[in-house]
Coordinates of C-alpha atoms and ligand atoms in Angstrom, one line a residue:
X18 CA 70.7 132.9 160.6
X19 CA 70.0 136.3 162.3
X20 CA 67.7 137.2 159.4
X21 CA 65.2 134.6 160.6
X22 CA 64.3 136.9 163.4
X23 CA 63.0 139.4 160.9
X24 CA 59.5 139.1 159.4
X25 CA 59.0 138.8 155.7
X26 CA 59.8 142.1 154.0
X27 CA 56.7 144.2 153.1
X28 CA 58.4 147.0 151.3
X29 CA 61.4 147.5 149.0
X30 CA 63.4 149.1 151.8
X31 CA 62.7 146.1 154.1
X32 CA 64.6 144.0 151.6
X33 CA 67.6 146.4 151.8
X34 CA 67.6 146.2 155.6
X35 CA 67.2 142.5 155.6
X36 CA 70.3 142.2 153.4
X37 CA 72.2 144.5 155.8
X38 CA 71.3 142.2 158.7
X39 CA 72.1 139.1 156.6
X40 CA 75.6 140.4 155.7
X41 CA 76.4 141.2 159.3
X42 CA 76.3 145.0 159.1
X43 CA 76.1 146.2 162.7
X44 CA 76.0 149.9 162.3
X45 CA 74.7 152.5 159.8
X46 CA 76.0 156.1 160.2
X47 CA 73.8 158.7 158.7
X48 CA 72.5 162.2 158.5
X49 CA 68.7 161.9 157.8
X50 CA 67.2 162.6 154.3
X51 CA 63.9 162.0 152.6
X52 CA 65.4 160.1 149.7
X53 CA 66.1 157.2 152.0
X54 CA 63.1 157.7 154.3
X55 CA 61.9 154.2 153.3
X56 CA 65.2 152.6 154.4
X57 CA 65.2 154.8 157.6
X58 CA 61.7 153.5 158.5
X59 CA 62.8 149.9 157.8
X60 CA 65.9 150.3 160.0
X61 CA 63.9 151.5 163.0
X62 CA 60.5 149.9 162.5
X63 CA 61.3 146.7 160.6
X64 CA 64.6 145.8 162.2
X65 CA 64.2 147.6 165.5
X66 CA 67.3 149.7 165.2
X67 CA 69.5 146.7 165.8
X68 CA 72.0 145.1 163.5
X69 CA 72.3 147.6 162.1
X70 CA 72.0 150.3 164.7
X71 CA 71.8 153.9 163.5
X72 CA 74.7 156.3 164.4
X73 CA 73.5 159.9 164.1
X74 CA 76.1 162.2 162.4
X75 CA 75.9 165.9 161.8
X76 CA 77.7 165.8 158.4
X77 CA 78.0 163.1 155.8
X78 CA 81.7 163.4 155.8
X79 CA 81.6 162.3 159.4
X80 CA 79.3 159.4 158.7
X81 CA 81.8 158.0 156.1
X82 CA 84.8 158.8 158.3
X83 CA 83.2 156.8 161.2
X84 CA 82.7 153.9 158.8
X85 CA 86.3 154.3 157.7
X86 CA 87.7 154.0 161.2
X87 CA 85.3 151.2 162.0
X88 CA 86.4 149.2 159.0
X89 CA 90.0 149.3 160.1
X90 CA 89.3 148.4 163.8
X91 CA 86.6 145.8 163.2
X92 CA 88.1 144.4 160.0
X93 CA 84.7 144.5 158.3
X94 CA 82.5 147.1 156.7
X95 CA 79.6 149.1 158.2
X96 CA 77.2 151.3 156.3
X97 CA 77.2 155.0 155.8
X98 CA 73.9 156.3 154.4
X99 CA 74.0 159.6 152.6
X100 CA 71.2 161.7 151.2
X101 CA 70.9 161.8 147.4
X102 CA 73.1 164.4 145.6
X103 CA 73.7 166.7 148.5
X104 CA 74.7 164.1 151.1
X105 CA 76.9 162.4 148.6
X106 CA 78.8 165.6 147.8
X107 CA 79.4 166.2 151.5
X108 CA 80.5 162.6 151.8
X109 CA 82.9 162.7 148.8
X110 CA 86.0 163.8 150.7
X111 CA 85.8 161.0 153.2
X112 CA 85.0 158.5 150.4
X113 CA 88.2 159.5 148.7
X114 CA 90.2 159.0 151.9
X115 CA 88.8 155.6 152.4
X116 CA 89.5 154.7 148.7
X117 CA 93.1 155.7 149.0
X118 CA 93.3 153.8 152.4
X119 CA 91.7 150.7 150.9
X120 CA 89.1 150.6 153.6
X121 CA 85.8 148.8 152.8
X122 CA 82.7 150.8 153.4
X123 CA 79.1 150.3 152.1
X124 CA 78.1 153.8 151.1
X125 CA 74.3 153.7 150.6
X126 CA 72.2 156.5 149.2
X127 CA 68.7 157.3 147.9
X128 CA 67.6 159.1 144.8
X129 CA 64.7 160.1 142.7
X130 CA 62.1 158.8 142.2
X131 CA 63.6 158.2 138.7
X132 CA 60.0 158.0 137.4
X133 CA 59.4 161.8 137.0
X134 CA 55.7 161.3 137.3
X135 CA 56.2 160.3 140.9
X136 CA 58.3 163.2 142.0
X137 CA 57.4 166.0 144.3
X138 CA 57.9 169.5 142.8
X139 CA 61.3 171.2 143.0
X140 CA 63.2 169.2 145.7
X141 CA 62.9 165.7 144.1
X142 CA 64.0 167.3 140.7
X143 CA 67.0 169.2 141.9
X144 CA 68.2 166.4 144.1
X145 CA 68.1 163.6 141.5
X146 CA 71.1 162.9 139.3
X147 CA 71.5 160.8 136.2
X148 CA 73.3 158.7 137.4
X149 CA 74.1 159.6 141.0
X150 CA 77.0 157.2 141.2
X151 CA 78.8 159.4 138.7
X152 CA 79.6 161.8 141.6
X153 CA 82.0 159.3 143.2
X154 CA 82.5 156.6 140.6
X155 CA 86.2 157.6 140.2
X156 CA 87.0 156.8 143.8
X157 CA 84.8 153.9 144.7
X158 CA 85.5 150.3 143.7
X159 CA 82.1 149.9 142.3
X160 CA 78.7 151.6 142.2
X161 CA 75.2 150.5 141.2
X162 CA 71.6 151.6 141.1
X163 CA 69.2 148.6 140.9
X164 CA 66.2 149.3 138.7
X165 CA 63.8 147.0 140.5
X166 CA 63.3 145.6 144.0
X167 CA 64.0 142.1 142.7
X168 CA 67.4 143.3 141.5
X169 CA 68.4 144.6 144.9
X170 CA 69.8 141.4 146.5
X171 CA 72.2 140.7 143.7
X172 CA 73.4 144.4 143.6
X173 CA 73.9 144.3 147.4
X174 CA 75.7 141.0 147.4
X175 CA 78.0 142.1 144.6
X176 CA 78.7 145.4 146.4
X177 CA 79.6 143.7 149.6
X178 CA 81.9 141.2 147.9
X179 CA 83.7 143.9 145.9
X180 CA 84.2 146.0 149.0
X181 CA 85.8 143.2 151.1
X182 CA 87.9 141.7 148.3
X183 CA 91.6 142.7 148.5
X184 CA 92.5 145.4 147.8
X185 CA 89.5 146.5 149.7
X186 CA 87.6 149.8 149.3
X187 CA 84.4 151.7 149.5
X188 CA 81.4 150.9 147.2
X189 CA 78.3 153.0 146.5
X190 CA 74.8 151.6 146.2
X191 CA 72.0 154.0 145.3
X192 CA 68.3 153.1 145.9
X193 CA 65.5 154.8 144.0
X194 CA 63.1 156.3 146.6
X195 CA 60.1 154.8 144.8
X196 CA 61.6 151.3 144.9
X197 CA 62.3 151.7 148.6
X198 CA 58.6 152.7 149.2
X199 CA 57.1 150.1 146.9
X200 CA 54.8 147.6 148.6
X201 CA 55.9 144.1 147.6
X202 CA 53.4 142.1 145.6
X203 CA 55.3 138.8 146.0
X204 CA 58.2 137.6 148.1
X205 CA 61.7 138.7 146.8
X206 CA 64.2 135.8 146.6
X207 CA 67.1 136.7 149.0
X208 CA 70.7 135.7 148.6
X209 CA 72.6 133.5 151.0
X210 CA 75.6 135.6 152.1
X211 CA 77.6 132.4 152.6
X212 CA 77.5 131.8 148.9
X213 CA 78.8 135.3 148.0
X214 CA 81.9 135.4 150.2
X215 CA 84.9 137.1 148.6
X216 CA 87.3 134.8 146.8
X217 CA 90.4 133.8 148.6
X218 CA 93.3 136.2 148.1
X219 CA 96.0 135.7 145.5
X220 CA 99.1 133.7 146.5
X221 CA 102.4 134.5 144.9
X222 CA 103.9 132.7 141.9
X223 CA 106.0 129.9 143.6
X224 CA 108.9 130.5 141.1
X225 CA 109.0 134.2 142.0
X226 CA 109.0 133.5 145.7
X227 CA 111.9 131.0 145.2
X228 CA 113.8 133.8 143.4
X229 CA 113.0 136.3 146.1
X230 CA 114.3 133.9 148.8
X231 CA 117.5 133.4 146.8
X232 CA 118.1 137.1 146.4
X233 CA 117.5 137.8 150.1
X234 CA 119.6 134.9 151.3
X235 CA 122.5 135.8 149.0
X236 CA 122.4 139.5 149.8
X237 CA 125.2 141.1 151.8
X238 CA 122.8 143.5 153.5
X239 CA 119.1 142.7 153.0
X240 CA 116.6 145.3 154.1
X241 CA 112.9 144.9 154.7
X242 CA 110.7 147.9 154.0
X243 CA 107.0 148.2 154.5
X244 CA 104.4 151.0 154.3
X245 CA 100.9 149.5 154.6
X246 CA 101.5 145.9 155.5
X247 CA 98.4 143.7 155.4
X248 CA 96.8 143.8 158.9
X249 CA 96.5 140.1 159.0
X250 CA 98.2 138.4 162.0
X251 CA 100.0 136.0 159.5
X252 CA 101.7 138.9 157.7
X253 CA 102.7 140.6 160.9
X254 CA 104.2 137.4 162.3
X255 CA 105.9 136.6 159.0
X256 CA 107.6 140.0 158.7
X257 CA 109.1 139.5 162.2
X258 CA 110.2 135.9 161.3
X259 CA 111.8 137.0 158.0
X260 CA 113.7 139.9 159.7
X261 CA 115.0 137.6 162.4
X262 CA 116.0 134.8 160.0
X263 CA 117.8 137.2 157.6
X264 CA 119.1 139.5 160.4
X265 CA 117.6 142.2 158.2
X266 CA 116.8 145.7 159.5
X267 CA 113.1 146.7 159.0
X268 CA 112.2 150.2 157.8
X269 CA 108.5 150.9 158.5
X270 CA 107.6 154.0 156.5
X271 CA 104.4 154.4 158.5
X272 CA 105.0 156.8 161.4
X273 CA 101.4 158.0 161.6
X274 CA 101.2 160.0 158.3
X275 CA 100.3 157.6 155.5
X276 CA 99.9 153.9 155.4
X277 CA 99.5 151.5 158.2
X278 CA 101.9 150.2 160.8
X279 CA 103.6 146.8 160.0
X280 CA 106.4 146.5 162.5
X281 CA 106.8 147.1 166.2
X282 CA 109.0 150.1 167.2
X283 CA 110.5 148.2 170.1
X284 CA 111.8 145.2 168.0
X285 CA 115.6 145.3 168.0
X286 CA 115.6 145.1 164.2
X287 CA 113.3 148.1 163.8
X288 CA 115.6 150.7 162.2
X289 CA 112.9 153.0 160.8
X290 CA 114.6 155.9 162.5
X291 CA 117.8 155.3 160.5
X292 CA 116.2 155.0 157.1
X293 CA 118.9 157.0 155.3
X294 CA 121.9 155.1 156.6
X295 CA 120.2 151.7 156.2
X296 CA 119.1 152.2 152.7
X297 CA 122.5 153.4 151.6
X298 CA 123.9 150.0 152.8
X299 CA 121.2 147.8 151.2
X300 CA 121.9 145.6 148.3
X301 CA 118.5 143.9 148.3
X302 CA 115.3 145.5 149.5
X303 CA 112.2 143.5 150.2
X304 CA 109.4 146.0 149.8
X305 CA 106.1 144.8 151.4
X306 CA 102.9 146.6 150.6
X307 CA 104.8 149.8 149.7
X308 CA 102.9 152.2 147.5
X309 CA 105.1 155.3 147.6
X310 CA 108.5 153.9 146.4
X311 CA 109.7 157.3 145.3
X312 CA 109.0 158.9 148.7
X313 CA 110.3 155.9 150.5
X314 CA 113.6 155.5 148.6
X315 CA 114.2 159.2 147.8
X316 CA 114.6 162.5 149.5
X317 CA 112.6 165.6 148.4
X318 CA 113.9 169.1 148.2
X319 CA 111.1 171.1 149.8
X320 CA 111.8 174.2 147.6
X321 CA 112.4 172.7 144.2
X322 CA 110.2 169.5 144.6
X323 CA 113.2 167.6 143.2
X324 CA 113.6 164.0 144.4
X325 CA 117.0 162.5 144.8
X326 CA 117.5 158.8 145.4
X327 CA 119.1 157.8 148.7
X328 CA 122.5 156.2 148.0
X329 CA 124.5 156.0 144.8
X330 CA 124.1 152.3 144.0
X331 CA 120.4 151.5 144.1
X332 CA 119.6 148.1 145.7
X333 CA 117.7 145.4 143.9
X334 CA 114.0 145.7 144.8
X335 CA 111.8 142.7 145.4
X336 CA 108.2 144.0 145.8
X337 CA 105.2 142.1 147.1
X338 CA 101.8 143.9 147.0
X339 CA 98.4 144.0 145.3
X340 CA 99.1 147.6 144.0
X341 CA 98.5 146.5 140.4
X342 CA 94.9 145.5 141.3
X343 CA 94.0 148.9 142.7
X344 CA 94.1 151.2 139.7
X345 CA 91.9 154.2 138.8
X346 CA 92.6 156.9 136.2
X347 CA 91.1 159.9 137.8
X348 CA 93.7 160.8 140.5
X349 CA 97.2 159.4 140.5
X350 CA 96.5 157.3 143.6
X351 CA 98.8 154.6 142.3
X352 CA 101.7 157.1 142.7
X353 CA 104.9 157.2 140.7
X354 CA 105.8 154.2 138.5
X355 CA 109.0 152.9 140.0
X356 CA 111.6 150.4 138.5
X357 CA 111.4 147.1 140.4
X358 CA 113.6 144.0 139.9
X359 CA 111.2 141.4 141.0
X360 CA 107.6 142.5 141.3
X361 CA 105.3 139.9 142.8
X362 CA 101.5 140.4 142.7
X363 CA 100.2 138.7 145.9
X364 CA 98.5 139.3 149.2
X365 CA 101.4 139.6 151.8
X366 CA 99.2 137.7 154.3
X367 CA 99.8 134.6 152.1
X368 CA 103.1 135.3 150.4
X369 CA 105.1 136.3 153.4
X370 CA 104.7 133.1 155.4
X371 CA 105.6 131.1 152.3
X372 CA 108.7 133.3 151.7
X373 CA 109.7 133.0 155.3
X374 CA 109.6 129.2 155.0
X375 CA 111.7 129.2 151.8
X376 CA 114.2 131.5 153.4
X377 CA 114.4 129.3 156.5
X378 CA 115.1 126.3 154.3
X379 CA 117.9 128.0 152.4
X380 CA 119.6 129.4 155.4
X381 CA 119.9 125.9 156.9
X382 CA 122.6 125.4 154.2
X383 CA 124.1 128.9 154.4
X384 CA 127.4 129.0 156.2
X385 CA 127.2 132.7 157.1
X386 CA 125.3 132.4 160.4
X387 CA 128.1 134.2 162.3
X388 CA 127.9 137.2 159.9
X389 CA 124.2 137.4 160.6
X390 CA 124.7 137.1 164.4
X391 CA 127.1 140.0 164.2
X392 CA 124.7 142.0 162.1
X393 CA 121.9 141.5 164.6
X394 CA 124.2 142.7 167.4
X395 CA 125.2 145.8 165.4
X396 CA 121.6 146.6 164.5
X397 CA 120.3 146.0 168.0
X398 CA 122.8 148.5 169.4
X399 CA 121.9 151.1 166.7
X400 CA 118.2 150.5 167.5
X401 CA 118.9 151.1 171.2
X402 CA 121.0 154.2 170.5
X403 CA 118.2 155.7 168.4
X404 CA 115.6 155.0 171.2
X405 CA 118.0 156.5 173.8
X406 CA 118.5 159.6 171.7
X407 CA 114.7 160.2 171.4
X408 CA 114.3 159.8 175.1
X409 CA 117.1 162.3 175.8
X410 CA 115.5 164.7 173.3
X411 CA 112.4 164.7 175.5
X412 CA 114.4 165.8 178.5
X413 CA 116.1 168.6 176.6
X414 CA 112.8 169.8 175.2
X415 CA 110.9 169.5 178.4
X416 CA 110.9 173.1 179.3
X417 CA 110.0 174.4 175.8
X418 CA 106.8 176.5 175.4
X419 CA 104.6 175.8 173.6
X420 CA 104.9 172.2 174.7
X421 CA 107.1 170.2 172.3
X422 CA 105.5 167.3 170.5
X423 CA 108.1 164.9 172.0
X424 CA 107.0 166.0 175.5
X425 CA 103.4 165.6 174.6
X426 CA 103.9 162.1 173.3
X427 CA 106.0 161.2 176.4
X428 CA 103.5 162.4 178.8
X429 CA 100.6 160.7 177.1
X430 CA 102.6 157.5 177.1
X431 CA 103.2 157.8 180.9
X432 CA 99.4 158.0 181.3
X433 CA 98.4 155.1 179.0
X434 CA 101.3 152.7 179.1
X435 CA 99.7 150.4 181.6
X436 CA 96.3 150.4 179.8
X437 CA 95.2 148.2 176.9
X438 CA 95.4 151.1 174.5
X439 CA 94.7 151.7 170.8
X440 CA 95.9 154.7 168.9
X441 CA 92.9 155.5 166.7
X442 CA 94.4 158.5 165.0
X443 CA 97.4 160.8 165.1
X444 CA 101.1 160.5 165.7
X445 CA 102.5 163.7 167.4
X446 CA 104.8 164.3 164.5
X447 CA 106.2 160.7 164.6
X448 CA 107.1 160.9 168.4
X449 CA 104.4 158.4 169.4
X450 CA 106.2 155.7 167.3
X451 CA 109.6 156.8 168.6
X452 CA 108.7 156.9 172.3
X453 CA 105.9 154.4 172.7
X454 CA 105.9 150.6 172.6
X455 CA 104.3 151.0 169.2
X456 CA 102.8 147.8 167.8
X457 CA 100.9 147.4 164.5
X458 CA 97.9 145.9 166.2
X459 CA 97.6 149.0 168.4
X460 CA 97.7 151.6 165.7
X461 CA 95.0 152.2 163.1
X462 CA 96.9 154.1 160.4
X463 CA 96.3 157.4 158.7
X464 CA 93.7 158.9 156.4
X465 CA 95.1 157.4 153.2
X466 CA 94.0 160.4 151.0
X467 CA 95.5 163.2 153.2
X468 CA 92.1 164.9 153.1
X469 CA 91.6 166.9 156.4
X470 CA 88.6 166.1 158.5
X471 CA 89.6 162.5 159.1
X472 CA 90.8 162.2 162.6
X473 CA 87.8 162.7 164.8
X474 CA 85.3 160.7 162.7
X475 CA 87.7 157.9 162.1
X476 CA 88.5 157.8 165.9
X477 CA 84.8 157.5 166.6
X478 CA 84.6 154.6 164.2
X479 CA 87.4 152.9 166.0
X480 CA 85.7 153.5 169.4
X481 CA 82.5 152.2 168.0
X482 CA 84.2 148.9 166.9
X483 CA 86.0 148.5 170.2
X484 CA 83.2 149.8 172.5
X485 CA 85.2 150.2 175.7
X486 CA 87.2 147.0 175.3
X487 CA 90.3 149.1 174.9
X488 CA 91.4 152.6 175.7
X489 CA 90.9 154.4 172.4
X490 CA 93.1 157.4 172.0
X491 CA 93.2 160.2 169.4
X492 CA 96.2 162.5 169.1
X493 CA 94.2 165.0 167.3
X494 CA 95.6 168.0 165.4
X495 CA 93.6 171.1 165.8
X496 CA 93.2 172.1 162.1
X497 CA 92.0 168.7 161.1
X498 CA 89.4 168.7 163.9
X499 CA 87.9 172.0 162.9
X500 CA 86.5 170.5 159.7
X501 CA 84.4 168.1 161.7
X502 CA 83.9 169.4 165.3
X503 CA 80.3 168.2 165.3
X504 CA 81.8 164.7 165.6
X505 CA 82.0 165.5 169.3
X506 CA 78.2 165.5 169.4
X507 CA 78.0 162.0 167.9
X508 CA 80.6 160.8 170.4
X509 CA 78.6 162.1 173.3
X510 CA 75.2 161.1 171.9
X511 CA 76.3 157.5 171.3
X512 CA 78.5 157.4 174.5
X513 CA 81.5 156.4 172.5
X514 CA 84.5 156.0 174.9
X515 CA 87.4 158.0 173.3
X516 CA 90.2 160.0 174.9
X517 CA 91.0 162.9 172.6
X518 CA 94.3 164.7 173.2
X519 CA 94.1 167.9 171.2
X520 CA 97.5 168.7 169.7
X521 CA 96.8 172.3 169.6
X522 CA 99.4 174.3 167.8
X523 CA 96.9 177.0 166.9
X524 CA 97.9 176.6 163.3
X525 CA 97.5 174.8 160.0
X526 CA 101.2 174.4 160.7
X527 CA 102.1 172.2 157.8
X528 CA 101.4 175.2 155.6
X529 CA 103.4 177.5 157.7
X530 CA 106.4 175.5 156.6
X531 CA 105.4 175.7 153.0
X532 CA 104.9 179.5 153.1
X533 CA 108.3 179.8 154.8
X534 CA 109.9 177.8 152.0
X535 CA 108.2 180.0 149.4
X536 CA 109.1 183.3 151.1
X537 CA 112.7 182.3 151.5
X538 CA 113.0 181.0 147.9
X539 CA 111.6 184.3 146.6
X540 CA 113.5 186.5 149.1
X541 CA 110.2 187.8 150.6
X542 CA 109.1 188.3 154.1
X543 CA 109.1 185.1 156.1
X544 CA 107.2 186.8 158.9
X545 CA 104.1 186.8 156.8
X546 CA 104.0 183.0 156.8
X547 CA 101.3 183.0 159.5
X548 CA 98.8 185.1 157.6
X549 CA 95.8 182.9 156.6
X550 CA 97.2 180.0 158.5
X551 CA 97.4 180.6 162.3
X552 CA 94.2 179.6 164.1
X553 CA 94.2 182.4 166.7
X554 CA 92.7 185.7 167.6
X555 CA 90.5 184.2 168.9
X556 CA 92.0 180.7 169.4
X557 CA 89.2 178.2 169.6
X558 CA 88.6 176.8 173.1
X559 CA 88.5 173.1 172.3
X560 CA 87.6 172.0 175.8
X561 CA 84.6 174.3 175.7
X562 CA 83.6 173.0 172.2
X563 CA 83.8 169.5 173.6
X564 CA 81.8 170.4 176.7
X565 CA 79.2 172.2 174.6
X566 CA 78.8 169.0 172.5
X567 CA 78.2 167.0 175.6
X568 CA 81.7 165.4 176.1
X569 CA 83.5 165.3 179.4
X570 CA 85.9 168.2 179.6
X571 CA 89.3 167.2 180.9
X572 CA 90.8 170.7 180.7
X573 CA 93.8 172.3 179.1
X574 CA 97.4 171.9 179.8
X575 CA 100.3 174.2 179.0
X576 CA 102.8 172.4 181.1
X577 CA 101.9 168.7 181.3
X578 CA 102.9 166.5 184.2
X579 CA 101.9 162.9 184.2
X580 CA 100.9 163.4 187.8
X581 CA 98.3 165.9 186.7
X582 CA 94.9 164.1 186.9
X583 CA 93.8 165.8 183.7
X584 CA 96.2 163.5 181.8
X585 CA 94.8 160.3 183.3
X586 CA 92.2 158.0 182.0
X587 CA 89.4 158.5 179.4
Ligands
LIG628 C1 90.6 169.0 152.9 C2 92.0 169.6 153.0 N1 92.2 170.9 153.0 C3 93.4 171.4 153.1 C4 94.5 170.6 153.1 C5 95.9 171.2 153.1 N2 96.6 170.9 154.3 C6 97.4 169.9 154.5 S1 98.1 169.8 156.1 C7 97.3 171.2 156.5 C8 97.4 171.7 157.9 C9 96.8 170.8 158.9 O1 96.7 171.5 160.2 P1 96.6 170.6 161.5 O2 95.6 169.6 161.3 O3 96.3 171.6 162.6 O4 98.0 169.9 161.6 P2 99.4 170.7 161.9 O5 100.0 170.8 160.5 O6 99.2 171.9 162.6 O7 100.1 169.7 162.7 C10 96.5 171.7 155.5 C11 95.7 172.9 155.6 C12 94.2 169.2 153.1 N3 95.2 168.3 153.1 N4 93.0 168.7 153.1
LIG629 MG1 97.6 172.5 163.8

C-alpha cells in the first residue's frame, strides 16, 4: 500500500492527503487559497508533493479543465482544489462542462471555519457559505462537507466511488478550514480503498438483448449510430464486430464537437459523412450511447430553429445507454425526450459484446449472406468516394486565404501521421476526422457542456496524463483559448509536452454565422455581423502570448507547407 510510506496523520488535513494517496490520486491542480492552507501544507510537507503532485494554475476554471482532460486520457480522476466561494465560482463553468461530459473529477475546496468564533474578521466571513456545495450542487453528482475529522474518510470514499461509477461525473467535497488545521487527539480510522470500489456496471436485460438481435438481423438496412460510445476497449471492439457481422453502416455523430469518438474514420463501414442518405434508408437503427437523438436524427433550420426528421418513414430505434441514470433538473442536460422502440439501460461496454455474440449466432442460420456481402461492397465504395471527395476538396481549397480548415487539417496530418499522436482537443471544423486516420483511442472528445475555455486546460490534462508518451496535439480555436490563456503558463511551468496549433480565424466565428442568419431573416445589414465578434484591431499575437508565458514559439503560418519546419514536431 503506498500509504504505508506516509507517517501517521497529525492534523485533519493530513487525513485528507493520506486518502488522496490511498485512492491513487496522482495530481492536484490548484490556485492557492487560505481556506485550504491546511491541505496545501499537508500536500507539500506531509506527502512531499508526490502522489499527488501539485499543478499550479492561474484560474480555477483551468484547474478543473486540466482535471477534465486528465480524466479522459488517464481513465481515472485527479483532484482540482478550489478556494472557498470565490475559487468555486471561477471553477463552476468547467465543472458544468465535466458534468455534461460525464468526466470524473474530485473537486475539493475549503470553507469557514464554520465555527464563527474561530473566524478572522471580514475575509473568513464573506468567503464562507451555508452550504458551499449549493453553488455547484446542480451539476455535480454529489457533494458533501464532513463535520468532523473522523467523518472525512467515509465522505472521501463515497465521493470517489460516486465519481467513478457509470455514468461518471465530478463530485465536490468541502473541508472546513478549522477541521483541516485541527491537531488529532487520537488516530482516525482510515478506509481501505479496495473495499470501496465502484460496483460493476449494469448489464442489459437478456430478453431485451435477444429482441435487439432479432430486430437487427431481420432488418433490411440496419444502421449503427453512436455519439459518446463507452471508451472501453470492449465497446470499441464490439461496435466494429457488430457492424461487420450485420454489414451495417456506422454513423459516428462525434466529429469533434460534442460527445466522444466511437468508430474509426478509415473503417470501410464508416459512413458518418453520409448521415442523411444512410438514415433515410435505415429500417432499424441501433443507437449506442446517443444523447442527442433529435439532433442526430433531425435537421435544424438555423433561422426558425425548427427541427425536421431525416426521412419520411422513421426507422425502429434500439437504444443502449445509461442516459436514464444521469438526470438532473437544473439544466436540460438530458436533452429532448425522444420516442424509442427498444430502450435498453446498460453499459455498452458489457451490452455490446453480448449483443454481438447473439447476432453472430442468429446470422449463422440466416440465408442472406450474399445480400450482406453486396451491401458491404456498396458501402465500402461509398466510404471511399467520400474520403476521395474530401481529399480533392483540400486541393481545390489549397490556395484560399485565409487558410481553409481543410488545408490546415491536411497539413497538420502530414506533420503528425508517422507519430504516435493523440488529439487532445479540436477538430478543424470536422476536417480532422475526414482527412486523418481518426481512431477513437486517439481522440479525447469535446467539452460536453459547450462552455468556452475548455480546449487549452483540457489539453494540458491530456498531456499530463500521457507525459510525453504520445504526441499530444490541440487544434485550438482562438476565441476559446482567450478565456484561459494563462494555461500556457501552467504548460511551461510544468513542462507539459503539447503541440498547440492555433486555428486563428480572428473571430468568435460561430456567432458570425448566427448574426448573419438574424440580419438576413430581418432584412437588415449582413455586413454588421462582425461587430462585437471579430477578434482583430488589434489581432492578438498568439505566438507572442505563448512565448511570454514561457512556451516554445513555433511561429505563424499564413501559407502552410508541410516542408516548413515550423509545422514539424512538438
Ligand atoms: C462561456 C461561453 N461564452 C460564450 C459562448 C457562445 N459561443 C459559442 S461558440 C462561440 C465562438 C467561439 O469562437 P472560437 O473559439 O474562436 O471558435 P470559432 O467559432 O471561431 O471556430 C461563442 C462565443 C459559449 N459557448 N460559452
Ligand atoms: Mg475563432
